Amino acid sequence: MRTLRVFMVVLLLCGFISTARSQYFKVDSSFYSVSLKEKRNVTLFLPDTYFQENDVHYPVIYFLHGWGGNHNSLNDRLVWLNYLLGSGMIQPTIIVCADNSDEPFGSGVYVNSSLTGNFEDYNINDLIPWVESKFRAIAHKNARGMLGQSLGGFGALRYGILHKDMIRAVASHGAQANTAIWLPMIGQMLMFENSGPPYFYDFYGFNNDLPFGAAGFFTRSLFLAASGFSPDPNSQQNYINPQIVQFPYNQYAQIIDSIYDKWMDYNITSMVNTLTPADSVGFLVGCGLYDETLAYLPNLSLSNALNAQGIAHEFYVHKAGHVMPDSYFTHAVIFLDSLLMDPDFPTENTLNFSETQIRIFPNPAAGHAFLEFNNPSSGNIKVSVFDLKGALIEQNHHGRLPMGYQSIALEVKHLDPGIYLVNILSPDINFHSKLIVH
């Protein structure tokens, strides 16, 4: 009997320890979008500390779902979010998944469109301010990250580039990142999916009730993209159905140059030319080597374009297909968390001094990074680098630096790839920040 009682006590203790681990709580909500002129559903995942510490504000990761998804698209990842939070691999962070589904093709495409609605304004001008006004979210660039799958990956990359003053870090997976490569590649797939020539492209002409699937995928995906890139309710193309877009191919499966040019205005790889390392936006680009949507080569070209611009990033390749594997999802959440601000009591002093007057860029870094800050008074400066276990990796004394703007080069090429903590210490400064080394 004594053995049984001891065994039961151990089980109870184990149960208590298990349930005492940090976890996320799912909150279903909705709000009225001025940009879309309708109410939209939003699912939020709040860490348990959100309900325990009423003054703490949190960074936010926005999840942008793919074609056929909605605000529930992240629900099946809750077990992984709980694992990451409970194991201490990420800090308490608010996770948001908003509904971007739409008619007639199943989804908006994360851009403003006369056909589907202004989904870019909805995500940037409506959703983010709503989250930061209704929940304790830190309203700062360095507290916002985006994670997107497929079409959502395109949206995350687009927003991270066009709204680089608002977004600190982006992780995409399976995004169509280079129209100049992808569009010519799928010409043969169109001929395979449709009878001809001449071809008649019918979004509804496939025996498939899902907007994303094997039957007619490339034909249907062109209608979807065209709803954002080249909408036209008065289309003269009598070889398409529905006749509400400018389809980029003619009835002989040849690209139409004028429409191709319109699509290139949305080409992610071309948009990279507007970035510099000083913009301080971190990128994680992921794709399956055997992606069924032919996304691998476009993503490889995106990585090359980021390299050409000197933008430190991570290109994550796995030996699977288009669906985001759990291994990438957890890696992406850790990546975003490592670049975002910690949960904090957002006083005006801390926000202005820590996040505006001190910065590390580029971050992620490959060969070197720069620490830029306004030194409030003359004094000795010490810069220390620690690993995530708290072990001191290196320490540099920079002597007595004068008051005012300072820039210190930090060599990182000798460091192993990973996440590090950088500390700047002086009589008036004690600043910590995360640094990713590739």
XYZ file of C-alpha atoms in Angstrom:
438
model
C 0.000 0.000 0.000
C 2.862 2.369 0.860
C 4.401 1.718 -2.564
C 1.075 2.470 -4.233
C 0.713 5.756 -2.319
C 4.243 6.821 -3.277
C 3.534 5.918 -6.916
C 0.308 7.985 -6.873
C 2.120 10.975 -5.349
C 4.728 10.769 -8.094
C 1.982 10.661 -10.741
C 0.250 13.674 -9.191
C 3.515 15.601 -9.071
C 4.232 14.727 -12.686
C 0.745 15.830 -13.645
C 1.181 19.092 -11.765
C 4.518 19.779 -13.399
C 3.047 18.993 -16.809
C 0.008 21.225 -16.381
C 2.144 23.966 -14.824
C 4.061 24.417 -18.063
C 3.319 27.559 -20.018
C 0.744 27.208 -22.753
C -1.315 29.181 -25.248
C -5.024 29.912 -25.051
C -6.993 30.241 -28.287
C -9.255 33.279 -28.532
C -11.776 33.622 -31.377
C -12.655 37.197 -32.235
C -13.726 39.454 -35.091
C -13.620 43.110 -36.100
C -14.976 45.398 -38.780
C -12.483 46.077 -41.574
C -12.830 49.533 -43.065
C -10.769 48.486 -46.085
C -12.943 45.461 -46.909
C -16.165 47.037 -45.617
C -17.167 43.926 -43.705
C -16.578 42.024 -40.476
C -13.638 39.592 -40.481
C -12.827 36.676 -38.177
C -9.522 36.533 -36.322
C -8.022 33.802 -34.142
C -5.469 34.841 -31.533
C -3.220 32.652 -29.411
C -2.385 34.350 -26.113
C 0.283 33.023 -23.730
C -0.969 32.138 -20.264
C 1.148 34.933 -18.762
C -1.092 37.378 -20.655
C -3.799 36.655 -18.050
C -1.400 36.666 -15.097
C 0.637 39.846 -15.629
C -1.765 42.606 -16.576
C 0.853 45.278 -17.292
C 3.104 43.303 -19.635
C 2.887 43.964 -23.395
C 3.937 41.386 -25.988
C 5.464 41.103 -29.473
C 3.195 39.691 -32.178
C 3.654 37.130 -34.950
C 1.055 37.356 -37.729
C 0.388 34.088 -39.572
C -0.752 34.539 -43.190
C -2.534 31.428 -44.420
C -2.433 29.940 -47.896
C -5.051 29.446 -50.599
C -8.164 27.784 -49.185
C -7.272 28.720 -45.608
C -8.926 31.042 -43.117
C -8.644 32.213 -39.516
C -8.640 28.561 -38.351
C -5.560 27.613 -40.386
C -3.234 27.697 -37.383
C -5.408 25.676 -35.018
C -3.678 22.364 -35.735
C -0.302 23.942 -34.843
C -1.391 24.745 -31.287
C 0.377 21.668 -29.913
C 3.643 22.927 -31.401
C 3.121 26.454 -30.086
C 2.546 25.004 -26.614
C 5.679 22.892 -26.951
C 7.827 25.874 -27.976
C 6.463 28.082 -25.200
C 6.440 25.429 -22.510
C 10.008 24.324 -23.251
C 11.279 27.907 -23.137
C 12.365 27.853 -26.798
C 10.351 31.026 -27.450
C 9.331 33.906 -25.247
C 5.646 34.605 -24.563
C 4.353 36.077 -27.819
C 0.925 36.830 -29.236
C 0.152 34.828 -32.401
C -2.530 36.114 -34.797
C -4.254 34.364 -37.711
C -6.780 36.501 -39.600
C -9.224 35.375 -42.270
C -8.028 36.265 -45.793
C -10.440 33.987 -47.656
C -12.587 35.524 -50.378
C -14.754 34.855 -53.405
C -14.812 34.054 -56.265
C -11.585 32.006 -56.223
C -11.239 31.082 -52.546
C -8.870 33.750 -51.272
C -7.637 37.269 -51.518
C -4.029 37.443 -52.678
C -2.735 39.901 -50.040
C -2.803 42.881 -52.436
C -5.352 45.622 -53.086
C -7.688 44.576 -55.892
C -10.770 46.058 -57.527
C -12.135 42.490 -57.795
C -11.488 40.893 -54.411
C -11.019 43.953 -52.198
C -8.159 45.817 -50.541
C -6.528 42.954 -48.668
C -3.178 44.692 -48.241
C -4.853 47.642 -46.512
C -6.902 45.176 -44.477
C -3.793 43.425 -43.119
C -1.571 46.481 -42.673
C -3.941 49.369 -41.914
C -6.834 47.541 -40.217
C -5.649 44.314 -38.602
C -2.382 45.485 -36.999
C -3.858 48.651 -35.417
C -6.866 46.631 -34.190
C -4.632 44.030 -32.511
C -2.493 46.724 -30.898
C -5.523 48.665 -29.634
C -7.563 45.718 -28.312
C -4.750 43.550 -26.909
C -1.541 44.276 -25.050
C 0.648 44.170 -28.148
C 3.781 46.304 -28.434
C 3.151 48.883 -31.149
C 6.636 48.949 -32.638
C 8.398 47.616 -35.722
C 10.742 45.502 -33.604
C 7.758 43.745 -32.051
C 6.102 42.605 -35.306
C 6.918 39.474 -37.310
C 5.133 37.656 -40.127
C 4.993 33.968 -41.045
C 3.299 32.889 -44.266
C 2.558 29.630 -46.076
C 2.332 29.517 -49.901
C 0.127 32.462 -50.905
C 0.534 33.747 -47.356
C 4.296 33.475 -47.815
C 3.983 35.817 -50.784
C 2.017 38.223 -48.592
C 4.558 38.061 -45.761
C 7.466 38.736 -48.137
C 5.589 41.573 -49.836
C 4.691 43.262 -46.567
C 8.190 42.838 -45.141
C 9.629 44.644 -48.158
C 6.999 47.320 -48.843
C 6.352 48.002 -45.151
C 9.897 47.563 -43.874
C 9.315 50.429 -41.457
C 6.650 48.316 -39.723
C 7.885 44.693 -39.915
C 11.048 43.411 -38.221
C 11.191 39.815 -39.447
C 9.584 37.598 -42.094
C 9.451 33.833 -42.554
C 7.911 32.417 -45.738
C 7.385 28.883 -46.970
C 6.540 27.727 -50.484
C 5.828 31.254 -51.726
C 5.711 32.055 -55.444
C 8.587 34.458 -55.114
C 9.631 35.057 -58.726
C 6.990 35.536 -61.421
C 9.666 35.851 -64.112
C 10.644 32.203 -63.482
C 7.357 30.653 -62.385
C 4.981 31.980 -65.055
C 6.933 30.656 -68.084
C 7.468 27.324 -66.297
C 3.784 26.480 -66.095
C 2.927 26.837 -69.800
C 3.281 23.100 -70.346
C 1.156 22.420 -67.268
C -1.640 24.512 -68.808
C -1.499 22.408 -71.969
C -1.621 19.260 -69.843
C -4.621 20.440 -67.801
C -6.717 21.800 -70.692
C -7.703 20.346 -74.069
C -6.594 22.198 -77.192
C -5.223 24.156 -78.898
C -7.012 26.452 -78.954
C -7.426 26.217 -75.192
C -10.365 27.239 -73.079
C -9.417 27.968 -69.465
C -12.282 27.322 -67.052
C -11.733 27.786 -63.304
C -14.810 25.638 -62.640
C -14.047 23.000 -65.250
C -12.292 20.508 -62.987
C -13.692 17.706 -60.880
C -12.398 19.115 -57.643
C -14.444 20.848 -54.964
C -11.389 22.291 -53.200
C -9.727 25.523 -54.347
C -6.328 23.896 -53.834
C -5.719 20.410 -55.183
C -4.227 18.348 -57.965
C -7.004 18.734 -60.549
C -6.420 21.868 -62.607
C -4.193 23.443 -59.982
C -2.092 25.592 -62.320
C -5.062 26.811 -64.373
C -6.979 27.676 -61.227
C -3.978 29.303 -59.544
C -3.596 31.654 -62.524
C -7.200 32.808 -62.061
C -6.480 33.345 -58.372
C -3.321 35.386 -58.991
C -4.997 37.353 -61.782
C -7.762 38.396 -59.377
C -5.099 40.453 -57.609
C -2.514 41.226 -60.295
C -4.728 41.826 -63.344
C -8.419 42.025 -62.418
C -10.785 43.135 -65.171
C -14.582 42.785 -64.832
C -14.836 43.766 -68.524
C -12.303 41.257 -69.813
C -12.458 40.646 -73.567
C -10.854 37.200 -73.293
C -13.680 34.949 -74.476
C -11.552 31.839 -73.909
C -11.677 32.049 -70.099
C -14.389 31.430 -67.514
C -15.220 33.448 -65.495
C -14.444 36.413 -67.717
C -13.482 38.817 -64.919
C -9.656 38.872 -65.109
C -6.913 39.385 -67.635
C -5.495 35.874 -67.991
C -1.724 35.925 -68.625
C -1.863 33.256 -71.382
C -3.632 33.339 -74.742
C -5.623 30.408 -76.163
C -2.455 28.892 -77.593
C -0.710 28.764 -74.187
C 1.533 31.707 -75.012
C 2.299 34.438 -72.493
C 0.704 37.820 -73.217
C 3.454 40.416 -72.758
C 1.229 43.307 -71.646
C -0.336 41.217 -68.881
C 3.029 39.717 -67.951
C 4.294 43.268 -67.366
C 1.421 43.924 -64.954
C 2.248 40.781 -63.009
C 5.896 41.794 -62.764
C 4.838 44.798 -60.663
C 4.117 42.229 -57.927
C 7.314 40.216 -58.371
C 8.930 39.667 -54.966
C 12.437 39.051 -56.307
C 12.402 42.370 -58.186
C 11.158 44.187 -55.074
C 14.237 43.026 -53.161
C 16.209 45.705 -55.045
C 14.598 48.308 -52.785
C 16.140 46.764 -49.643
C 19.420 47.580 -47.933
C 21.017 45.998 -44.846
C 20.248 49.201 -42.955
C 16.517 48.457 -43.275
C 17.019 45.788 -40.609
C 14.449 43.255 -41.815
C 15.296 39.612 -41.176
C 14.255 36.981 -43.737
C 13.816 33.224 -43.503
C 12.977 31.747 -46.917
C 11.815 28.127 -46.908
C 10.786 25.690 -49.629
C 10.572 21.998 -50.320
C 13.020 20.627 -52.855
C 10.130 18.700 -54.436
C 7.490 21.418 -54.194
C 4.589 20.356 -56.433
C 3.713 23.975 -57.273
C 7.164 24.536 -58.850
C 8.135 26.994 -56.119
C 11.697 25.780 -55.475
C 13.537 27.588 -58.295
C 11.697 30.898 -57.666
C 12.675 30.716 -53.992
C 16.264 29.859 -54.865
C 16.360 32.942 -57.091
C 14.940 35.020 -54.218
C 17.774 33.850 -51.986
C 20.269 34.819 -54.693
C 18.665 38.264 -54.997
C 18.893 38.799 -51.235
C 22.569 37.825 -51.367
C 23.160 40.280 -54.213
C 21.681 43.074 -52.091
C 23.804 42.092 -49.106
C 20.708 41.106 -47.099
C 21.647 38.450 -44.550
C 18.997 35.740 -44.484
C 18.479 32.004 -44.145
C 17.444 29.781 -47.050
C 15.855 26.648 -45.576
C 15.456 23.706 -47.957
C 13.831 20.425 -46.974
C 13.300 17.211 -48.933
C 9.520 17.374 -49.091
C 6.791 19.174 -50.999
C 4.567 22.222 -50.731
C 2.961 21.552 -47.352
C 4.819 23.245 -44.495
C 6.390 20.522 -42.324
C 6.280 20.844 -38.543
C 10.073 21.065 -38.485
C 9.961 24.227 -40.586
C 7.073 25.720 -38.622
C 8.912 25.371 -35.307
C 12.147 26.654 -36.874
C 10.324 29.678 -38.296
C 8.638 30.585 -35.007
C 11.990 30.365 -33.193
C 13.608 32.482 -35.925
C 10.966 35.213 -35.642
C 11.021 35.133 -31.844
C 14.790 35.573 -31.832
C 14.505 38.879 -33.722
C 11.546 40.388 -31.883
C 11.524 42.440 -28.705
C 10.997 40.703 -25.394
C 7.708 41.134 -23.524
C 8.022 44.353 -21.572
C 6.417 47.100 -19.553
C 6.395 49.626 -22.403
C 7.311 52.886 -20.743
C 8.148 55.783 -23.028
C 11.756 55.897 -21.850
C 12.524 52.235 -22.479
C 10.854 52.192 -25.878
C 12.520 55.377 -27.109
C 15.974 54.635 -25.786
C 16.285 50.887 -26.288
C 14.579 50.566 -29.637
C 15.299 53.881 -31.362
C 18.706 54.962 -30.128
C 20.387 51.541 -30.212
C 20.250 49.037 -33.046
C 22.175 46.107 -34.500
C 22.233 45.658 -38.265
C 22.245 43.665 -40.431
C 20.439 41.126 -38.333
C 20.688 38.253 -39.300
C 24.380 38.812 -40.019
C 26.939 36.777 -41.949
C 30.378 38.413 -41.798
C 29.918 41.392 -39.538
C 27.303 43.554 -37.872
C 27.279 47.134 -36.637
C 26.144 48.465 -33.278
C 24.794 51.999 -33.641
C 23.750 54.074 -30.647
C 23.681 57.547 -29.137
C 26.044 57.619 -26.188
C 24.312 59.780 -23.540
C 27.630 60.687 -21.886
C 31.329 60.075 -22.247
C 32.357 56.749 -20.745
C 33.964 53.339 -21.188
C 32.035 50.960 -23.457
C 32.141 47.157 -23.153
C 30.505 44.862 -25.722
C 29.933 41.219 -24.763
C 28.546 38.306 -26.782
C 26.854 35.352 -25.025
C 25.327 32.146 -26.321
C 21.770 31.197 -25.348
C 23.045 29.233 -22.346
C 24.572 32.412 -20.956
C 28.186 31.432 -21.636
C 30.448 34.349 -22.527
C 31.754 33.925 -26.084
C 33.774 37.100 -26.407
C 34.180 40.521 -24.842
C 35.609 43.736 -26.283
C 36.562 46.894 -24.393
C 36.297 49.982 -26.561
C 37.699 52.441 -24.047
C 36.264 55.839 -23.341
C 33.949 56.939 -26.142
C 32.681 60.527 -26.411
C 29.045 61.532 -26.045
C 26.942 61.322 -29.205
C 26.508 58.959 -32.150
C 28.719 55.831 -32.131
C 29.131 52.943 -34.579
C 31.001 49.814 -33.498
C 31.827 46.977 -35.903
C 31.182 43.509 -34.529
C 32.913 40.663 -36.384
C 30.788 37.512 -36.424
C 32.297 35.451 -39.246
C 34.191 33.297 -36.724
C 31.010 32.474 -34.788
C 29.060 29.297 -35.429
C 25.595 29.811 -36.969
C 23.009 30.350 -34.266
C 21.379 32.858 -31.952
C 23.473 35.034 -29.626
C 22.838 37.746 -27.039
C 24.786 40.994 -27.391
C 25.252 43.273 -24.379
C 26.431 46.900 -24.500
C 27.520 48.147 -21.085
C 28.585 51.632 -20.004
C 27.893 53.846 -16.985
C 24.605 54.912 -18.655
C 23.744 51.943 -20.908
C 22.898 48.327 -20.204
C 21.350 47.082 -23.434
C 20.676 43.487 -24.537
C 19.653 42.355 -28.005
C 19.459 39.104 -29.932
C 21.682 38.543 -32.948
C 21.312 35.757 -35.512
C 24.514 34.574 -37.201
C 24.396 32.600 -40.478
